[in-house]
Structure formats: C-alpha cells, structure tokens
C-alpha cells in the first residue's frame, strides 16, 4: 500500500488584451473581485499582467484535473468581464518586459531593489507541482533521486520558443531567463534535512535571503508545506498536459518511495551531469537526445520518456493516474506546446495568430460554466463570513 502522495498544482496565467494581443497589466483590478471569490487560491505575481492560481490539496489526479479546469474557467470568466483573455505558456511571444507594471507591495519592491533588471526581466510563466511527503528526511532522499528526471519533465513541458518578437532557437526560453536568478537550477545533494536546514539558516543569517522561499531551485523541499515542489516545467497550454505531467511527477515520487521501502534506490547523479541534460531539454525539447548516464551514451529523448513511463508503470494503477498518463503518449506523437507555436508561426508568419491559438487552447475542453461550483461555493462562504462578522459586531 502506497503512502498518500497528495498533489497540488500552481499555474501562472497571462492576462491578454484581445485587440493588441499584448500582455495587459490588470491584476489589481481582477483581484479585487477574484480575491473575494477565490480567496487564497488566486494570487498576484511580481508583474501586473500575471495571475497565479493554486488547487486545493488533491488526493489524486482526478481531483486535481477538476480543480485546474474550474480555476481556468473562473479566471477566464473574470478576465472576460473586463474585456480580456487568459493564456497559458512559458513566455509571451512578443510583449516586452520593460513595459510591464510591477505589482505594489513590499515583497515585490524588495525583490526588484535586490535583483534590479534580473527581476524586472523575469516575465515568465511556470507550473509548480507539489507532492505531499510528511517525513522531512524522506523528502530529502526523494529530492536527491528525483533530480535526475527534471530534464525529462522539462522536455515534455516546453512552451516558450519566442521572446521579444523572435524565435529564440530554444524550446524553453523561460529556462534561459530564469537561470539569471540566484539560487535556481538543479539542486545539490543533501545527506539529511538537518544539513539542508543548516544551509537555509546560513543564508538567512548572512542576509542572503530572509526566508527559505527565496530558494528557487527546479525541485525543493518546500520551506513551509510538507511537500516536495517541482518547479522545472514551463506552463503547459492545455490543461490535459498539465495534469499528465503532474501525474508523472506524482508517479516518480511514489516509485522512488517504493524502491526505498524495498531497500533499493535510484542512483544519485552529480548536478553537473544533470545540467548537461537540462540544457539539451530546453534547447531541443522532445526532438533531441538526452544522455543516459547509466550506459554513458545518448538516447533519443522520446525513447527515454517511454522508458520513464515504463519505470513508474507499477505504481500508477494504485495512484489512479493511468488514464491521465496516456496523454504523455499524445504529446510524444504530436510534439510539445513549443512545437505547436512554431508550427502556427510557420503557417501564418504572424505572432498574433500564435497568441490567438494559445488563448483558444488554454480553454480547450473547458466550459466557463465549470466555474459555477467553485465561484458559487466561494461566494456563499464570503456571504456567510460577512454575516458572522456583522453578528459578532452586534450589527
């Protein structure tokens, strides 16, 4: 019997002006209503043109899929009310970071003061997947081993080939932008949670950071929640890809746990070697080769993804994720979201057409009425809280 490896998914959407197809700084206005309706499930980001959402803690990918669909529908409805659209991808094809407004608040002011243009240029959009692991030393052990698979996950998720109006030659330019931040990339290896915590406390004591959330590695033990957080992926455009990748991440963690329970483990590789595969992943996506360090040779990335699916196959039925994982084979066949963007541009020579296609696919398979449950429930809770406040105040 497996542990309950709960999952939570965070997605960062772009707010789009449907006339110009540019990013629109509108988060403050949308949060006035969205924050009241969705509470902690919707948050601002550093740039005013980004809106972040997070699912509840989900026991399986079926619950996560329902949450993601409802959140996409809810944010799309809020955007539509203001004459706007939302879009999901790792970068915007042509909007310039230099023209974006920064969100008010000490958190973002401190970040920009500290990192200057490195922070201002960080106009990128990712998907973060949390997997629940209550034992902190177990979490460190699983992170050490799961590092090997980060390039595989990035290769599947690539959705950012354009930047500032031109094709970059990379399938994930988001990865290239984010590496300018400090404390990013493939994490190092820690022997225990105590060693990891000592590292964090040293950074805090020496004024490098004021809290552990400013360690932005591709995979980290979360400093607050009892989760390990995978942060390597570009934000997929369609929700089915988000859910399939989340399912694969959950299955990797569960498989590594099973090996440990049977006194086995996956080999822990040096960061320098895994970095070689990460470069290949964000340069070529699924069309290149990764290094199989076990045989010390190159293999086609798609073949290694199939090997990964076979590696986790014996845990997916118990996790209830076999159906969601089938979509990975669809991605291997049709290509990534980055490939789709490049195809649309090759056919139209028009980046606005790329934006239109992504806006449409962001809501593919999603009816805006799916937001009724989540928005209705949240509104009822808001009304109830207001009534309680009035009663407590004797009004």
PDB file of C-alpha atoms in Angstrom, residues 61-288:
ATOM      1  CA  UNK A  61      -5.089  13.495 -10.385  1.00  0.00           C
ATOM      2  CA  UNK A  62      -8.840  13.254 -10.998  1.00  0.00           C
ATOM      3  CA  UNK A  63      -9.438  15.780  -8.226  1.00  0.00           C
ATOM      4  CA  UNK A  64      -6.539  17.905  -9.492  1.00  0.00           C
ATOM      5  CA  UNK A  65      -7.952  17.915 -13.035  1.00  0.00           C
ATOM      6  CA  UNK A  66     -11.343  19.095 -11.799  1.00  0.00           C
ATOM      7  CA  UNK A  67      -9.696  21.869  -9.770  1.00  0.00           C
ATOM      8  CA  UNK A  68      -7.483  23.054 -12.629  1.00  0.00           C
ATOM      9  CA  UNK A  69     -10.423  23.122 -15.061  1.00  0.00           C
ATOM     10  CA  UNK A  70     -12.592  25.065 -12.602  1.00  0.00           C
ATOM     11  CA  UNK A  71      -9.804  27.557 -11.852  1.00  0.00           C
ATOM     12  CA  UNK A  72      -9.085  28.152 -15.555  1.00  0.00           C
ATOM     13  CA  UNK A  73     -12.827  28.682 -16.116  1.00  0.00           C
ATOM     14  CA  UNK A  74     -13.113  31.035 -13.116  1.00  0.00           C
ATOM     15  CA  UNK A  75     -10.141  33.212 -14.130  1.00  0.00           C
ATOM     16  CA  UNK A  76     -11.310  33.259 -17.762  1.00  0.00           C
ATOM     17  CA  UNK A  77     -14.731  34.489 -16.608  1.00  0.00           C
ATOM     18  CA  UNK A  78     -13.158  37.226 -14.508  1.00  0.00           C
ATOM     19  CA  UNK A  79     -10.991  38.252 -17.455  1.00  0.00           C
ATOM     20  CA  UNK A  80     -13.935  38.215 -19.861  1.00  0.00           C
ATOM     21  CA  UNK A  81     -15.855  40.512 -17.519  1.00  0.00           C
ATOM     22  CA  UNK A  82     -13.082  43.083 -18.013  1.00  0.00           C
ATOM     23  CA  UNK A  83     -12.862  42.536 -21.789  1.00  0.00           C
ATOM     24  CA  UNK A  84      -9.697  40.430 -21.503  1.00  0.00           C
ATOM     25  CA  UNK A  85      -8.499  36.862 -22.105  1.00  0.00           C
ATOM     26  CA  UNK A  86      -6.076  34.496 -20.384  1.00  0.00           C
ATOM     27  CA  UNK A  87      -3.281  32.492 -21.974  1.00  0.00           C
ATOM     28  CA  UNK A  88      -1.054  29.656 -20.749  1.00  0.00           C
ATOM     29  CA  UNK A  89       2.545  29.289 -21.971  1.00  0.00           C
ATOM     30  CA  UNK A  90       6.078  29.762 -20.656  1.00  0.00           C
ATOM     31  CA  UNK A  91       6.623  33.184 -22.285  1.00  0.00           C
ATOM     32  CA  UNK A  92       4.604  35.735 -24.241  1.00  0.00           C
ATOM     33  CA  UNK A  93       5.743  35.715 -27.903  1.00  0.00           C
ATOM     34  CA  UNK A  94       6.365  39.462 -28.197  1.00  0.00           C
ATOM     35  CA  UNK A  95       5.367  41.575 -25.156  1.00  0.00           C
ATOM     36  CA  UNK A  96       8.374  43.439 -23.723  1.00  0.00           C
ATOM     37  CA  UNK A  97       9.270  43.070 -20.038  1.00  0.00           C
ATOM     38  CA  UNK A  98      10.442  46.711 -19.998  1.00  0.00           C
ATOM     39  CA  UNK A  99       6.858  47.970 -20.499  1.00  0.00           C
ATOM     40  CA  UNK A 100       5.267  45.860 -17.746  1.00  0.00           C
ATOM     41  CA  UNK A 101       3.976  47.342 -14.476  1.00  0.00           C
ATOM     42  CA  UNK A 102       5.263  45.886 -11.204  1.00  0.00           C
ATOM     43  CA  UNK A 103       2.684  44.865  -8.586  1.00  0.00           C
ATOM     44  CA  UNK A 104       2.533  47.058  -5.485  1.00  0.00           C
ATOM     45  CA  UNK A 105       3.747  45.582  -2.193  1.00  0.00           C
ATOM     46  CA  UNK A 106       6.897  45.284  -0.079  1.00  0.00           C
ATOM     47  CA  UNK A 107       7.558  41.721  -1.294  1.00  0.00           C
ATOM     48  CA  UNK A 108       7.999  42.831  -4.907  1.00  0.00           C
ATOM     49  CA  UNK A 109       9.713  46.140  -4.063  1.00  0.00           C
ATOM     50  CA  UNK A 110      12.372  44.289  -2.064  1.00  0.00           C
ATOM     51  CA  UNK A 111      12.838  41.778  -4.885  1.00  0.00           C
ATOM     52  CA  UNK A 112      13.308  44.461  -7.538  1.00  0.00           C
ATOM     53  CA  UNK A 113      15.582  46.538  -5.284  1.00  0.00           C
ATOM     54  CA  UNK A 114      17.732  43.456  -4.726  1.00  0.00           C
ATOM     55  CA  UNK A 115      17.826  41.922  -8.213  1.00  0.00           C
ATOM     56  CA  UNK A 116      17.216  45.004 -10.435  1.00  0.00           C
ATOM     57  CA  UNK A 117      16.740  44.103 -14.148  1.00  0.00           C
ATOM     58  CA  UNK A 118      17.164  40.395 -13.399  1.00  0.00           C
ATOM     59  CA  UNK A 119      13.824  40.634 -11.547  1.00  0.00           C
ATOM     60  CA  UNK A 120      12.141  43.046 -13.981  1.00  0.00           C
ATOM     61  CA  UNK A 121      13.001  40.814 -16.963  1.00  0.00           C
ATOM     62  CA  UNK A 122      11.587  37.721 -15.259  1.00  0.00           C
ATOM     63  CA  UNK A 123       8.417  37.854 -17.353  1.00  0.00           C
ATOM     64  CA  UNK A 124       7.985  34.079 -17.452  1.00  0.00           C
ATOM     65  CA  UNK A 125       5.266  31.609 -16.548  1.00  0.00           C
ATOM     66  CA  UNK A 126       5.645  28.183 -14.980  1.00  0.00           C
ATOM     67  CA  UNK A 127       3.768  25.304 -13.428  1.00  0.00           C
ATOM     68  CA  UNK A 128       4.706  24.130  -9.946  1.00  0.00           C
ATOM     69  CA  UNK A 129       3.611  20.693  -8.720  1.00  0.00           C
ATOM     70  CA  UNK A 130       3.634  19.840  -5.015  1.00  0.00           C
ATOM     71  CA  UNK A 131       3.686  16.214  -3.841  1.00  0.00           C
ATOM     72  CA  UNK A 132       2.892  15.596  -0.183  1.00  0.00           C
ATOM     73  CA  UNK A 133       5.692  13.945   1.846  1.00  0.00           C
ATOM     74  CA  UNK A 134       5.307  14.284   5.613  1.00  0.00           C
ATOM     75  CA  UNK A 135       8.711  12.905   6.680  1.00  0.00           C
ATOM     76  CA  UNK A 136      11.366  15.601   6.103  1.00  0.00           C
ATOM     77  CA  UNK A 137      14.339  13.229   5.815  1.00  0.00           C
ATOM     78  CA  UNK A 138      12.343  11.070   3.392  1.00  0.00           C
ATOM     79  CA  UNK A 139      11.638  14.238   1.405  1.00  0.00           C
ATOM     80  CA  UNK A 140      15.372  14.983   1.119  1.00  0.00           C
ATOM     81  CA  UNK A 141      16.098  11.429  -0.027  1.00  0.00           C
ATOM     82  CA  UNK A 142      13.353  11.574  -2.687  1.00  0.00           C
ATOM     83  CA  UNK A 143      14.525  15.000  -3.903  1.00  0.00           C
ATOM     84  CA  UNK A 144      18.106  13.735  -4.262  1.00  0.00           C
ATOM     85  CA  UNK A 145      16.960  10.893  -6.529  1.00  0.00           C
ATOM     86  CA  UNK A 146      14.186  12.731  -8.433  1.00  0.00           C
ATOM     87  CA  UNK A 147      16.674  15.408  -9.610  1.00  0.00           C
ATOM     88  CA  UNK A 148      17.685  13.018 -12.410  1.00  0.00           C
ATOM     89  CA  UNK A 149      14.236  13.254 -14.035  1.00  0.00           C
ATOM     90  CA  UNK A 150      13.960  17.073 -14.098  1.00  0.00           C
ATOM     91  CA  UNK A 151      15.255  17.383 -17.711  1.00  0.00           C
ATOM     92  CA  UNK A 152      12.761  14.720 -18.829  1.00  0.00           C
ATOM     93  CA  UNK A 153       9.871  16.703 -17.286  1.00  0.00           C
ATOM     94  CA  UNK A 154      11.121  19.968 -18.807  1.00  0.00           C
ATOM     95  CA  UNK A 155      11.390  18.406 -22.269  1.00  0.00           C
ATOM     96  CA  UNK A 156       7.716  17.357 -22.161  1.00  0.00           C
ATOM     97  CA  UNK A 157       6.511  20.758 -20.926  1.00  0.00           C
ATOM     98  CA  UNK A 158       8.423  23.122 -23.274  1.00  0.00           C
ATOM     99  CA  UNK A 159       6.137  26.019 -24.277  1.00  0.00           C
ATOM    100  CA  UNK A 160       8.350  29.109 -24.667  1.00  0.00           C
ATOM    101  CA  UNK A 161      10.154  29.259 -28.032  1.00  0.00           C
ATOM    102  CA  UNK A 162       9.547  33.010 -28.615  1.00  0.00           C
ATOM    103  CA  UNK A 163      10.886  36.055 -26.746  1.00  0.00           C
ATOM    104  CA  UNK A 164      10.521  39.745 -27.622  1.00  0.00           C
ATOM    105  CA  UNK A 165       9.082  39.014 -31.060  1.00  0.00           C
ATOM    106  CA  UNK A 166      11.572  36.486 -32.354  1.00  0.00           C
ATOM    107  CA  UNK A 167      12.169  32.745 -32.311  1.00  0.00           C
ATOM    108  CA  UNK A 168      14.984  32.094 -29.849  1.00  0.00           C
ATOM    109  CA  UNK A 169      16.050  28.692 -31.165  1.00  0.00           C
ATOM    110  CA  UNK A 170      15.208  27.268 -27.744  1.00  0.00           C
ATOM    111  CA  UNK A 171      12.119  25.223 -26.957  1.00  0.00           C
ATOM    112  CA  UNK A 172      12.069  26.636 -23.413  1.00  0.00           C
ATOM    113  CA  UNK A 173      13.425  30.181 -23.385  1.00  0.00           C
ATOM    114  CA  UNK A 174      11.791  30.537 -19.952  1.00  0.00           C
ATOM    115  CA  UNK A 175      14.534  28.258 -18.588  1.00  0.00           C
ATOM    116  CA  UNK A 176      17.188  30.566 -20.056  1.00  0.00           C
ATOM    117  CA  UNK A 177      15.603  33.671 -18.484  1.00  0.00           C
ATOM    118  CA  UNK A 178      15.096  32.147 -15.048  1.00  0.00           C
ATOM    119  CA  UNK A 179      18.677  30.939 -14.677  1.00  0.00           C
ATOM    120  CA  UNK A 180      19.684  34.605 -14.234  1.00  0.00           C
ATOM    121  CA  UNK A 181      18.026  34.479 -10.817  1.00  0.00           C
ATOM    122  CA  UNK A 182      20.233  33.383  -7.919  1.00  0.00           C
ATOM    123  CA  UNK A 183      19.575  30.024  -6.254  1.00  0.00           C
ATOM    124  CA  UNK A 184      17.941  28.426  -9.322  1.00  0.00           C
ATOM    125  CA  UNK A 185      18.592  25.319 -11.437  1.00  0.00           C
ATOM    126  CA  UNK A 186      19.233  21.710 -10.469  1.00  0.00           C
ATOM    127  CA  UNK A 187      19.629  21.448  -6.668  1.00  0.00           C
ATOM    128  CA  UNK A 188      22.652  19.944  -5.000  1.00  0.00           C
ATOM    129  CA  UNK A 189      22.611  16.796  -2.880  1.00  0.00           C
ATOM    130  CA  UNK A 190      21.953  16.901   0.875  1.00  0.00           C
ATOM    131  CA  UNK A 191      22.524  13.977   3.217  1.00  0.00           C
ATOM    132  CA  UNK A 192      19.709  14.892   5.625  1.00  0.00           C
ATOM    133  CA  UNK A 193      17.052  17.512   6.317  1.00  0.00           C
ATOM    134  CA  UNK A 194      19.281  18.845   9.095  1.00  0.00           C
ATOM    135  CA  UNK A 195      22.017  19.547   6.541  1.00  0.00           C
ATOM    136  CA  UNK A 196      19.526  21.268   4.212  1.00  0.00           C
ATOM    137  CA  UNK A 197      18.091  23.342   7.073  1.00  0.00           C
ATOM    138  CA  UNK A 198      21.596  24.343   8.154  1.00  0.00           C
ATOM    139  CA  UNK A 199      22.205  25.618   4.596  1.00  0.00           C
ATOM    140  CA  UNK A 200      18.977  27.660   4.689  1.00  0.00           C
ATOM    141  CA  UNK A 201      19.740  29.106   8.132  1.00  0.00           C
ATOM    142  CA  UNK A 202      23.239  30.097   6.987  1.00  0.00           C
ATOM    143  CA  UNK A 203      21.772  32.052   4.055  1.00  0.00           C
ATOM    144  CA  UNK A 204      19.309  33.781   6.385  1.00  0.00           C
ATOM    145  CA  UNK A 205      21.964  34.600   8.995  1.00  0.00           C
ATOM    146  CA  UNK A 206      24.257  36.111   6.350  1.00  0.00           C
ATOM    147  CA  UNK A 207      21.446  38.257   4.835  1.00  0.00           C
ATOM    148  CA  UNK A 208      21.425  36.385   1.516  1.00  0.00           C
ATOM    149  CA  UNK A 209      17.707  35.681   1.957  1.00  0.00           C
ATOM    150  CA  UNK A 210      15.067  36.465   4.569  1.00  0.00           C
ATOM    151  CA  UNK A 211      13.211  33.150   4.200  1.00  0.00           C
ATOM    152  CA  UNK A 212      13.548  29.734   2.561  1.00  0.00           C
ATOM    153  CA  UNK A 213      11.004  30.553  -0.157  1.00  0.00           C
ATOM    154  CA  UNK A 214      13.745  32.518  -1.922  1.00  0.00           C
ATOM    155  CA  UNK A 215      15.477  29.288  -2.857  1.00  0.00           C
ATOM    156  CA  UNK A 216      14.051  28.841  -6.352  1.00  0.00           C
ATOM    157  CA  UNK A 217      15.613  25.534  -7.421  1.00  0.00           C
ATOM    158  CA  UNK A 218      13.904  23.341 -10.045  1.00  0.00           C
ATOM    159  CA  UNK A 219      12.999  20.989  -7.197  1.00  0.00           C
ATOM    160  CA  UNK A 220      12.985  21.772  -3.491  1.00  0.00           C
ATOM    161  CA  UNK A 221      11.672  20.594  -0.151  1.00  0.00           C
ATOM    162  CA  UNK A 222       9.076  23.294   0.477  1.00  0.00           C
ATOM    163  CA  UNK A 223      10.089  25.524   3.401  1.00  0.00           C
ATOM    164  CA  UNK A 224       6.534  25.758   4.785  1.00  0.00           C
ATOM    165  CA  UNK A 225       4.404  22.896   3.482  1.00  0.00           C
ATOM    166  CA  UNK A 226       5.159  19.196   3.927  1.00  0.00           C
ATOM    167  CA  UNK A 227       5.698  18.791   0.203  1.00  0.00           C
ATOM    168  CA  UNK A 228       8.437  18.492  -2.350  1.00  0.00           C
ATOM    169  CA  UNK A 229       7.873  21.068  -5.080  1.00  0.00           C
ATOM    170  CA  UNK A 230       8.756  20.507  -8.757  1.00  0.00           C
ATOM    171  CA  UNK A 231       9.323  23.922 -10.387  1.00  0.00           C
ATOM    172  CA  UNK A 232      11.167  22.978 -13.586  1.00  0.00           C
ATOM    173  CA  UNK A 233       8.231  22.944 -16.027  1.00  0.00           C
ATOM    174  CA  UNK A 234       7.039  25.620 -18.438  1.00  0.00           C
ATOM    175  CA  UNK A 235       3.323  26.241 -18.033  1.00  0.00           C
ATOM    176  CA  UNK A 236       1.531  23.875 -20.477  1.00  0.00           C
ATOM    177  CA  UNK A 237      -1.078  25.480 -22.706  1.00  0.00           C
ATOM    178  CA  UNK A 238      -3.854  22.875 -22.388  1.00  0.00           C
ATOM    179  CA  UNK A 239      -4.997  21.506 -19.060  1.00  0.00           C
ATOM    180  CA  UNK A 240      -4.613  17.850 -20.118  1.00  0.00           C
ATOM    181  CA  UNK A 241      -0.858  18.358 -20.492  1.00  0.00           C
ATOM    182  CA  UNK A 242      -0.669  19.986 -17.047  1.00  0.00           C
ATOM    183  CA  UNK A 243      -2.481  17.039 -15.490  1.00  0.00           C
ATOM    184  CA  UNK A 244      -0.445  14.411 -17.370  1.00  0.00           C
ATOM    185  CA  UNK A 245       2.841  15.976 -16.212  1.00  0.00           C
ATOM    186  CA  UNK A 246       1.533  16.295 -12.640  1.00  0.00           C
ATOM    187  CA  UNK A 247       0.558  12.619 -12.757  1.00  0.00           C
ATOM    188  CA  UNK A 248       4.032  11.669 -13.976  1.00  0.00           C
ATOM    189  CA  UNK A 249       5.647  13.707 -11.184  1.00  0.00           C
ATOM    190  CA  UNK A 250       3.470  12.024  -8.554  1.00  0.00           C
ATOM    191  CA  UNK A 251       4.296   8.612 -10.024  1.00  0.00           C
ATOM    192  CA  UNK A 252       8.066   9.330  -9.962  1.00  0.00           C
ATOM    193  CA  UNK A 253       7.882  10.201  -6.260  1.00  0.00           C
ATOM    194  CA  UNK A 254       5.771   7.124  -5.488  1.00  0.00           C
ATOM    195  CA  UNK A 255       8.100   4.819  -7.456  1.00  0.00           C
ATOM    196  CA  UNK A 256      11.205   6.151  -5.691  1.00  0.00           C
ATOM    197  CA  UNK A 257       9.428   5.648  -2.365  1.00  0.00           C
ATOM    198  CA  UNK A 258       8.642   2.021  -3.274  1.00  0.00           C
ATOM    199  CA  UNK A 259      12.308   1.396  -4.140  1.00  0.00           C
ATOM    200  CA  UNK A 260      13.403   2.857  -0.808  1.00  0.00           C
ATOM    201  CA  UNK A 261      10.851   0.734   1.046  1.00  0.00           C
ATOM    202  CA  UNK A 262      12.424  -2.324  -0.586  1.00  0.00           C
ATOM    203  CA  UNK A 263      15.936  -1.198   0.425  1.00  0.00           C
ATOM    204  CA  UNK A 264      16.787  -0.057  -3.108  1.00  0.00           C
ATOM    205  CA  UNK A 265      17.254   3.358  -4.635  1.00  0.00           C
ATOM    206  CA  UNK A 266      17.782   5.181  -7.923  1.00  0.00           C
ATOM    207  CA  UNK A 267      21.363   6.307  -8.433  1.00  0.00           C
ATOM    208  CA  UNK A 268      22.058   9.881  -7.295  1.00  0.00           C
ATOM    209  CA  UNK A 269      23.956  11.739 -10.053  1.00  0.00           C
ATOM    210  CA  UNK A 270      26.093  14.897  -9.749  1.00  0.00           C
ATOM    211  CA  UNK A 271      24.386  18.199 -10.545  1.00  0.00           C
ATOM    212  CA  UNK A 272      26.965  18.920 -13.269  1.00  0.00           C
ATOM    213  CA  UNK A 273      25.862  15.844 -15.241  1.00  0.00           C
ATOM    214  CA  UNK A 274      22.129  16.501 -14.843  1.00  0.00           C
ATOM    215  CA  UNK A 275      22.746  20.088 -16.008  1.00  0.00           C
ATOM    216  CA  UNK A 276      24.014  18.725 -19.329  1.00  0.00           C
ATOM    217  CA  UNK A 277      20.645  17.034 -19.864  1.00  0.00           C
ATOM    218  CA  UNK A 278      18.732  20.124 -18.743  1.00  0.00           C
ATOM    219  CA  UNK A 279      20.471  22.216 -21.430  1.00  0.00           C
ATOM    220  CA  UNK A 280      19.561  19.639 -24.070  1.00  0.00           C
ATOM    221  CA  UNK A 281      15.945  19.617 -22.820  1.00  0.00           C
ATOM    222  CA  UNK A 282      15.394  23.350 -23.075  1.00  0.00           C
ATOM    223  CA  UNK A 283      17.330  23.620 -26.346  1.00  0.00           C
ATOM    224  CA  UNK A 284      15.631  20.778 -28.234  1.00  0.00           C
ATOM    225  CA  UNK A 285      12.528  19.735 -26.241  1.00  0.00           C
ATOM    226  CA  UNK A 286      11.463  16.266 -27.320  1.00  0.00           C
ATOM    227  CA  UNK A 287      13.363  16.438 -30.631  1.00  0.00           C
ATOM    228  CA  UNK A 288      16.862  15.977 -29.268  1.00  0.00           C
TER     229      UNK A 288
END
